[in-house]
Amino acid sequence: PTSANARSGGAAVADVAPPPPIASEPLTQRHEFTDDVSVQVRLKPSGRSREVVNIDDASRMAVVRFTVQPGVRFPWHSHPGLVLVAVTKGELVFVYGDDCVQRHYAAGTAFVDPGFGNVHYAFNPTGGELVIVATFLGVPDAPAALTNPVSPTQAAALDAKCGAVAASVHSH
């Protein structure tokens, strides 16, 4: 909303609406590979055992840029497929629901979200904007969601288990 309540030198000054807590900007629609594509990713996040993620049908993908305001948190969720995440500005903290460890990713780094039911949340711990670019592989046909939120009961239990603060939570 804007207003002309503030005055400066006799001229009206408009108040600018703040940016949304999390802005999502699709950089692509759900594109389909023209070839038969399967993917295998081996990952070992700090403090976790090695995990192998197989996607037999990775034929659809989408790319989304998220801009996250200071202190804002994505809620607990999972993804229907693998997500490659590049941190292009700021810092992201990523937390798996099964170990509650805060893993920090600074601008210029990237990580793999294994998807397929791996419940997690993430947040911007800084005083500046966070920008990430997420490449979703093996996505379902539209309009199915790229993100699967957990139930409010499960979210509350995970918040309590991991000591997560519920303030500034925003869905995407």
XYZ file of N, CA and C in Angstrom:
516
model
N 0.828 -1.183 0.000
C 0.000 0.000 0.000
C 0.873 1.247 0.000
N 0.351 2.289 -0.589
C 1.070 3.552 -0.581
C 0.203 4.602 0.061
N 0.855 5.627 0.567
C 0.102 6.735 1.135
C 0.859 8.010 0.860
N 0.147 9.091 0.942
C 0.770 10.391 0.752
C 0.725 11.166 2.061
N 0.763 10.455 3.187
C 0.678 11.102 4.488
C 1.946 11.848 4.844
N 3.079 11.320 4.430
C 4.342 11.973 4.755
C 4.540 13.156 3.827
N 5.031 14.231 4.362
C 5.259 15.442 3.556
C 6.728 15.834 3.663
N 7.266 16.254 2.560
C 8.646 16.707 2.531
C 8.716 17.933 1.644
N 8.967 19.059 2.230
C 9.040 20.282 1.453
C 7.741 20.605 0.745
N 6.624 20.231 1.329
C 5.335 20.526 0.746
C 4.867 19.503 -0.279
N 5.761 18.583 -0.698
C 5.382 17.572 -1.694
C 5.051 16.261 -0.994
N 4.092 15.555 -1.539
C 3.724 14.253 -0.974
C 4.828 13.238 -1.273
N 5.118 12.398 -0.293
C 6.101 11.326 -0.464
C 5.360 10.012 -0.270
N 5.426 9.148 -1.240
C 4.709 7.873 -1.171
C 5.489 6.878 -0.333
N 4.774 6.130 0.519
C 5.380 5.020 1.243
C 5.448 3.846 0.274
N 6.574 3.178 0.241
C 6.748 2.048 -0.664
C 6.438 0.768 0.101
N 5.644 -0.094 -0.507
C 5.309 -1.373 0.126
C 6.579 -2.198 0.269
N 6.754 -2.846 1.407
C 7.948 -3.683 1.576
C 7.891 -4.889 0.647
N 9.050 -5.460 0.325
C 9.043 -6.653 -0.526
C 8.407 -7.822 0.223
N 7.919 -8.816 -0.506
C 7.351 -9.989 0.175
C 8.455 -10.712 0.949
N 8.101 -11.432 2.010
C 9.114 -12.167 2.787
C 9.950 -13.099 1.911
N 9.261 -13.815 1.021
C 9.934 -14.685 0.051
C 9.276 -14.439 -1.300
N 10.090 -13.992 -2.243
C 9.591 -13.803 -3.604
C 10.109 -14.950 -4.448
N 9.221 -15.610 -5.176
C 9.645 -16.684 -6.078
C 9.421 -16.220 -7.507
N 10.461 -16.387 -8.320
C 10.418 -15.978 -9.715
C 10.787 -17.169 -10.585
N 9.810 -17.775 -11.244
C 10.153 -18.885 -12.145
C 11.040 -18.374 -13.281
N 12.199 -18.995 -13.440
C 13.096 -18.648 -14.542
C 12.807 -19.511 -15.753
N 12.153 -20.644 -15.522
C 11.661 -21.492 -16.606
C 10.296 -22.017 -16.182
N 9.564 -22.486 -17.126
C 8.374 -23.260 -16.827
C 8.866 -24.689 -16.575
N 7.966 -25.643 -16.524
C 8.381 -27.042 -16.389
C 8.764 -27.545 -17.774
N 10.037 -27.595 -17.999
C 10.544 -28.038 -19.298
C 10.732 -29.541 -19.296
N 10.557 -30.104 -20.467
C 10.725 -31.541 -20.612
C 11.924 -31.822 -21.508
N 12.811 -32.695 -21.031
C 13.936 -33.112 -21.856
C 13.395 -33.898 -23.051
N 14.003 -33.725 -24.209
C 13.551 -34.455 -25.393
C 14.163 -35.845 -25.453
N 15.197 -36.073 -24.650
C 15.853 -37.379 -24.600
C 15.423 -38.131 -23.347
N 15.706 -39.411 -23.309
C 15.466 -40.229 -22.131
C 16.543 -39.869 -21.107
N 16.144 -39.300 -19.967
C 17.099 -38.818 -18.975
C 16.832 -39.471 -17.626
N 17.874 -40.060 -17.062
C 17.835 -40.518 -15.677
C 19.034 -39.894 -14.988
N 18.952 -39.769 -13.669
C 19.987 -39.076 -12.912
C 20.331 -39.889 -11.676
N 21.616 -39.940 -11.369
C 22.059 -40.503 -10.102
C 23.004 -39.491 -9.464
N 22.703 -39.118 -8.228
C 23.526 -38.165 -7.491
C 23.954 -38.821 -6.190
N 25.247 -38.731 -5.908
C 25.780 -39.200 -4.622
C 26.147 -37.960 -3.829
N 25.605 -37.852 -2.624
C 25.909 -36.689 -1.811
C 26.189 -37.101 -0.379
N 27.006 -36.303 0.283
C 27.328 -36.527 1.674
C 27.430 -35.173 2.372
N 26.292 -34.626 2.800
C 26.349 -33.368 3.543
C 27.144 -33.556 4.836
N 27.760 -32.502 5.284
C 28.561 -32.540 6.510
C 27.780 -33.193 7.651
N 28.394 -34.190 8.283
C 27.778 -34.851 9.426
C 26.727 -35.890 9.085
N 26.505 -36.172 7.828
C 25.504 -37.157 7.427
C 26.177 -38.274 6.651
N 25.510 -39.411 6.578
C 26.057 -40.514 5.796
C 25.813 -40.258 4.312
N 26.592 -40.941 3.485
C 26.449 -40.801 2.036
C 25.062 -41.265 1.622
N 24.487 -40.546 0.699
C 23.168 -40.880 0.180
C 23.251 -40.921 -1.340
N 22.598 -41.902 -1.923
C 22.529 -42.001 -3.373
C 21.073 -41.778 -3.770
N 20.870 -40.793 -4.637
C 19.528 -40.460 -5.107
C 19.440 -40.854 -6.575
N 18.501 -41.729 -6.893
C 18.273 -42.164 -8.270
C 16.942 -41.610 -8.751
N 16.974 -41.000 -9.912
C 15.740 -40.542 -10.551
C 15.674 -41.257 -11.891
N 14.806 -42.257 -11.956
C 14.672 -43.030 -13.190
C 14.063 -42.208 -14.315
N 13.165 -41.281 -13.947
C 12.541 -40.430 -14.955
C 12.746 -38.972 -14.549
N 13.849 -38.402 -14.994
C 14.146 -36.991 -14.713
C 13.764 -36.131 -15.906
N 12.715 -36.515 -16.605
C 12.392 -35.892 -17.888
C 11.842 -34.475 -17.777
N 11.453 -34.050 -16.580
C 10.938 -32.686 -16.419
C 11.764 -31.936 -15.386
N 11.993 -30.637 -15.676
C 12.755 -29.804 -14.756
C 12.176 -28.394 -14.746
N 12.508 -27.647 -13.679
C 12.096 -26.252 -13.561
C 13.165 -25.511 -12.773
N 13.310 -24.222 -13.058
C 14.287 -23.388 -12.352
C 13.549 -22.186 -11.775
N 13.791 -21.928 -10.469
C 13.122 -20.833 -9.766
C 14.158 -20.050 -8.964
N 14.059 -18.711 -9.029
C 14.896 -17.859 -8.180
C 14.041 -17.408 -6.997
N 14.588 -17.576 -5.792
C 13.919 -17.137 -4.574
C 14.725 -16.002 -3.963
N 14.033 -14.918 -3.616
C 14.648 -13.818 -2.875
C 14.010 -13.808 -1.497
N 14.853 -13.971 -0.469
C 14.383 -14.156 0.901
C 14.864 -12.973 1.747
N 13.941 -12.335 2.417
C 14.276 -11.174 3.236
C 14.977 -11.598 4.545
N 15.666 -10.655 5.185
C 16.410 -10.978 6.418
C 15.537 -11.645 7.476
N 16.052 -12.727 8.060
C 15.376 -13.416 9.148
C 14.200 -14.285 8.745
N 13.868 -14.344 7.474
C 12.690 -15.092 7.027
C 13.055 -16.562 6.808
N 12.103 -17.398 7.117
C 12.303 -18.845 7.077
C 11.288 -19.517 6.163
N 11.776 -20.473 5.357
C 10.870 -21.375 4.652
C 10.325 -22.349 5.698
N 9.070 -22.753 5.604
C 8.533 -23.718 6.572
C 9.064 -25.129 6.292
N 8.785 -26.040 7.200
C 9.144 -27.446 7.008
C 8.460 -27.953 5.751
N 9.214 -28.656 4.905
C 8.657 -29.174 3.655
C 9.596 -30.219 3.066
N 9.156 -30.827 1.986
C 10.001 -31.721 1.189
C 9.687 -31.414 -0.277
N 10.378 -32.107 -1.162
C 10.169 -31.916 -2.598
C 9.930 -33.271 -3.264
N 9.170 -33.292 -4.361
C 8.891 -34.554 -5.038
C 10.076 -35.081 -5.846
N 11.130 -34.291 -5.965
C 12.325 -34.705 -6.700
C 13.543 -33.999 -6.145
N 14.657 -34.201 -6.784
C 15.936 -33.627 -6.395
C 15.968 -32.125 -6.696
N 16.680 -31.351 -5.848
C 16.813 -29.912 -6.078
C 18.287 -29.532 -5.955
N 18.815 -28.887 -6.987
C 20.167 -28.340 -6.960
C 20.021 -26.860 -6.615
N 20.690 -26.420 -5.544
C 20.501 -25.059 -5.043
C 21.817 -24.295 -5.116
N 21.798 -23.133 -5.777
C 22.952 -22.237 -5.847
C 22.627 -20.989 -5.030
N 23.515 -20.637 -4.102
C 23.348 -19.420 -3.307
C 24.082 -18.305 -4.048
N 23.329 -17.333 -4.557
C 23.953 -16.279 -5.355
C 24.164 -14.979 -4.591
N 23.469 -14.817 -3.458
C 23.633 -13.617 -2.642
C 23.257 -13.954 -1.213
N 24.063 -13.523 -0.251
C 23.737 -13.723 1.153
C 24.174 -15.085 1.659
N 23.414 -15.611 2.603
C 23.713 -16.907 3.219
C 22.409 -17.622 3.520
N 22.414 -18.935 3.305
C 21.258 -19.781 3.596
C 21.666 -20.785 4.662
N 20.782 -21.025 5.620
C 20.962 -22.115 6.581
C 19.900 -23.155 6.264
N 20.348 -24.403 6.092
C 19.491 -25.534 5.704
C 19.500 -26.531 6.850
N 18.327 -27.010 7.272
C 18.205 -27.907 8.428
C 17.339 -29.109 8.061
N 17.930 -30.312 8.127
C 17.162 -31.544 7.951
C 16.373 -31.813 9.232
N 15.146 -32.304 9.086
C 14.308 -32.603 10.241
C 14.764 -33.797 11.047
N 15.575 -34.672 10.455
C 15.986 -35.864 11.205
C 17.239 -35.651 12.057
N 18.012 -34.573 11.796
C 19.199 -34.352 12.643
C 19.289 -32.944 13.228
N 18.490 -32.008 12.754
C 18.402 -30.647 13.295
C 19.706 -29.852 13.226
N 20.658 -30.278 12.423
C 21.934 -29.577 12.300
C 21.780 -28.419 11.319
N 22.263 -27.245 11.720
C 22.227 -26.085 10.836
C 23.449 -26.115 9.929
N 23.212 -26.235 8.626
C 24.288 -26.241 7.634
C 24.256 -24.915 6.896
N 25.370 -24.185 6.928
C 25.460 -22.844 6.353
C 26.028 -22.893 4.941
N 25.375 -22.169 4.041
C 25.828 -22.064 2.651
C 25.901 -20.583 2.282
N 27.106 -20.111 2.001
C 27.327 -18.707 1.670
C 27.195 -18.479 0.168
N 27.111 -17.212 -0.220
C 27.076 -16.849 -1.634
C 28.269 -17.480 -2.333
N 28.026 -18.012 -3.524
C 29.076 -18.668 -4.293
C 29.174 -20.157 -4.033
N 28.329 -20.688 -3.137
C 28.317 -22.125 -2.879
C 27.008 -22.719 -3.386
N 26.981 -24.037 -3.423
C 25.791 -24.752 -3.877
C 25.663 -26.038 -3.070
N 24.480 -26.610 -3.074
C 24.262 -27.886 -2.392
C 23.110 -28.615 -3.065
N 22.962 -29.882 -2.699
C 21.891 -30.725 -3.235
C 20.892 -31.016 -2.126
N 19.636 -30.722 -2.403
C 18.529 -31.134 -1.549
C 18.050 -32.454 -2.143
N 18.180 -33.565 -1.403
C 17.868 -34.867 -2.000
C 16.396 -35.088 -2.333
N 15.510 -34.262 -1.794
C 14.092 -34.412 -2.110
C 13.538 -35.753 -1.675
N 12.477 -36.181 -2.323
C 11.866 -37.485 -2.098
C 11.580 -37.756 -0.618
N 10.907 -36.801 0.038
C 10.491 -37.014 1.418
C 11.485 -36.561 2.468
N 12.643 -36.047 2.097
C 13.597 -35.509 3.079
C 13.066 -34.169 3.578
N 12.483 -34.184 4.771
C 11.844 -32.996 5.327
C 12.917 -32.063 5.888
N 12.760 -30.770 5.596
C 13.737 -29.774 6.029
C 13.082 -28.397 6.058
N 13.821 -27.448 6.643
C 13.472 -26.040 6.490
C 14.759 -25.297 6.214
N 14.640 -24.040 5.815
C 15.809 -23.221 5.539
C 15.463 -21.788 5.899
N 16.505 -20.990 6.180
C 16.243 -19.595 6.524
C 17.424 -18.703 6.178
N 17.130 -17.410 6.160
C 18.127 -16.372 5.929
C 18.543 -15.833 7.294
N 19.779 -16.129 7.740
C 20.200 -15.682 9.066
C 20.803 -14.280 9.083
N 20.868 -13.636 7.927
C 21.605 -12.374 7.830
C 20.685 -11.162 7.898
N 21.293 -9.992 7.915
C 20.560 -8.734 7.882
C 20.311 -8.240 6.474
N 20.739 -9.004 5.462
C 20.548 -8.624 4.061
C 19.733 -9.662 3.317
N 19.402 -9.356 2.088
C 18.639 -10.291 1.265
C 19.458 -11.539 0.943
N 18.760 -12.645 0.799
C 19.310 -13.917 0.344
C 18.691 -14.195 -1.018
N 19.517 -14.607 -1.972
C 19.001 -15.011 -3.277
C 19.554 -16.401 -3.584
N 18.649 -17.325 -3.896
C 19.045 -18.669 -4.303
C 18.377 -18.985 -5.636
N 19.030 -19.836 -6.410
C 18.452 -20.341 -7.652
C 18.342 -21.848 -7.487
N 17.120 -22.349 -7.588
C 16.848 -23.773 -7.377
C 16.468 -24.426 -8.693
N 17.187 -25.504 -9.026
C 16.872 -26.302 -10.206
C 16.238 -27.599 -9.730
N 14.974 -27.759 -10.035
C 14.201 -28.920 -9.613
C 14.260 -29.962 -10.724
N 14.680 -31.183 -10.392
C 14.748 -32.277 -11.374
C 13.695 -33.331 -11.049
N 13.141 -33.942 -12.096
C 12.138 -34.984 -11.899
C 10.842 -34.432 -11.353
N 10.476 -33.230 -11.776
C 9.275 -32.591 -11.240
C 8.016 -33.208 -11.846
N 6.938 -33.187 -11.079
C 5.671 -33.703 -11.619
C 5.085 -32.717 -12.627
N 4.119 -33.194 -13.390
C 3.410 -32.322 -14.320
C 2.709 -31.203 -13.558
N 2.635 -30.029 -14.173
C 1.855 -28.931 -13.594
C 0.392 -29.357 -13.590
N -0.388 -28.968 -12.640
C -0.119 -27.964 -11.623
C 0.411 -28.530 -10.298
N 0.863 -29.761 -10.259
C 1.376 -30.331 -9.008
C 2.478 -29.441 -8.439
N 2.541 -29.360 -7.131
C 3.482 -28.470 -6.448
C 4.925 -28.967 -6.543
N 5.856 -28.015 -6.512
C 7.281 -28.337 -6.428
C 7.712 -28.534 -4.978
N 6.839 -28.138 -4.053
C 7.110 -28.217 -2.620
C 5.935 -28.884 -1.929
N 6.234 -29.806 -1.009
C 5.201 -30.501 -0.244
C 5.312 -30.098 1.222
N 4.419 -29.224 1.709
C 4.490 -28.824 3.116
C 4.101 -29.975 4.032
N 4.631 -29.947 5.248
C 4.222 -30.936 6.241
C 2.982 -30.407 6.954
N 2.310 -31.264 7.694
C 1.108 -30.854 8.427
C 1.499 -29.889 9.554
N 0.565 -29.052 9.991
C 0.863 -28.164 11.121
C 1.311 -28.924 12.377
N 0.733 -30.092 12.604
C 1.122 -30.894 13.770
C 2.562 -31.365 13.634
N 2.932 -31.874 12.443
C 4.310 -32.318 12.225
C 5.273 -31.140 12.295
N 4.879 -29.992 11.748
C 5.738 -28.802 11.796
C 5.993 -28.374 13.235
N 4.949 -28.376 14.063
C 5.113 -27.987 15.469
C 6.035 -28.963 16.196
N 5.879 -30.261 15.916
C 6.748 -31.265 16.546
C 8.199 -31.085 16.105
N 8.422 -30.811 14.822
C 9.784 -30.592 14.321
C 10.374 -29.300 14.877
N 9.556 -28.241 14.972
C 10.036 -26.990 15.585
C 10.512 -27.248 17.005
N 9.723 -28.012 17.774
C 10.097 -28.310 19.160
C 11.355 -29.161 19.213
N 11.435 -30.174 18.368
C 12.598 -31.072 18.340
C 13.877 -30.319 17.984
N 13.788 -29.438 16.983
C 14.977 -28.756 16.467
C 15.205 -27.377 17.078
N 14.300 -26.955 17.967
C 14.459 -25.636 18.568
C 14.280 -24.521 17.559
N 13.463 -24.767 16.543
C 13.245 -23.778 15.491
C 12.249 -22.737 15.958
N 12.490 -21.513 15.603
C 11.596 -20.416 15.937
C 10.539 -20.310 14.848
N 9.289 -20.251 15.245
C 8.199 -20.226 14.276
C 7.995 -18.861 13.642
N 8.588 -17.806 14.208
C 8.373 -16.449 13.682
C 8.986 -16.315 12.288
N 8.424 -15.441 11.516
C 8.894 -15.108 10.162
C 8.822 -16.277 9.202
N 7.950 -17.239 9.480
C 7.806 -18.384 8.579
C 6.968 -17.948 7.385
N 7.360 -18.396 6.216
C 6.633 -18.057 4.994
C 6.614 -19.266 4.082
N 5.488 -19.519 3.452
C 5.420 -20.643 2.510
C 5.860 -20.181 1.128
N 6.287 -21.141 0.317
C 6.673 -20.804 -1.068
C 6.058 -21.738 -2.054
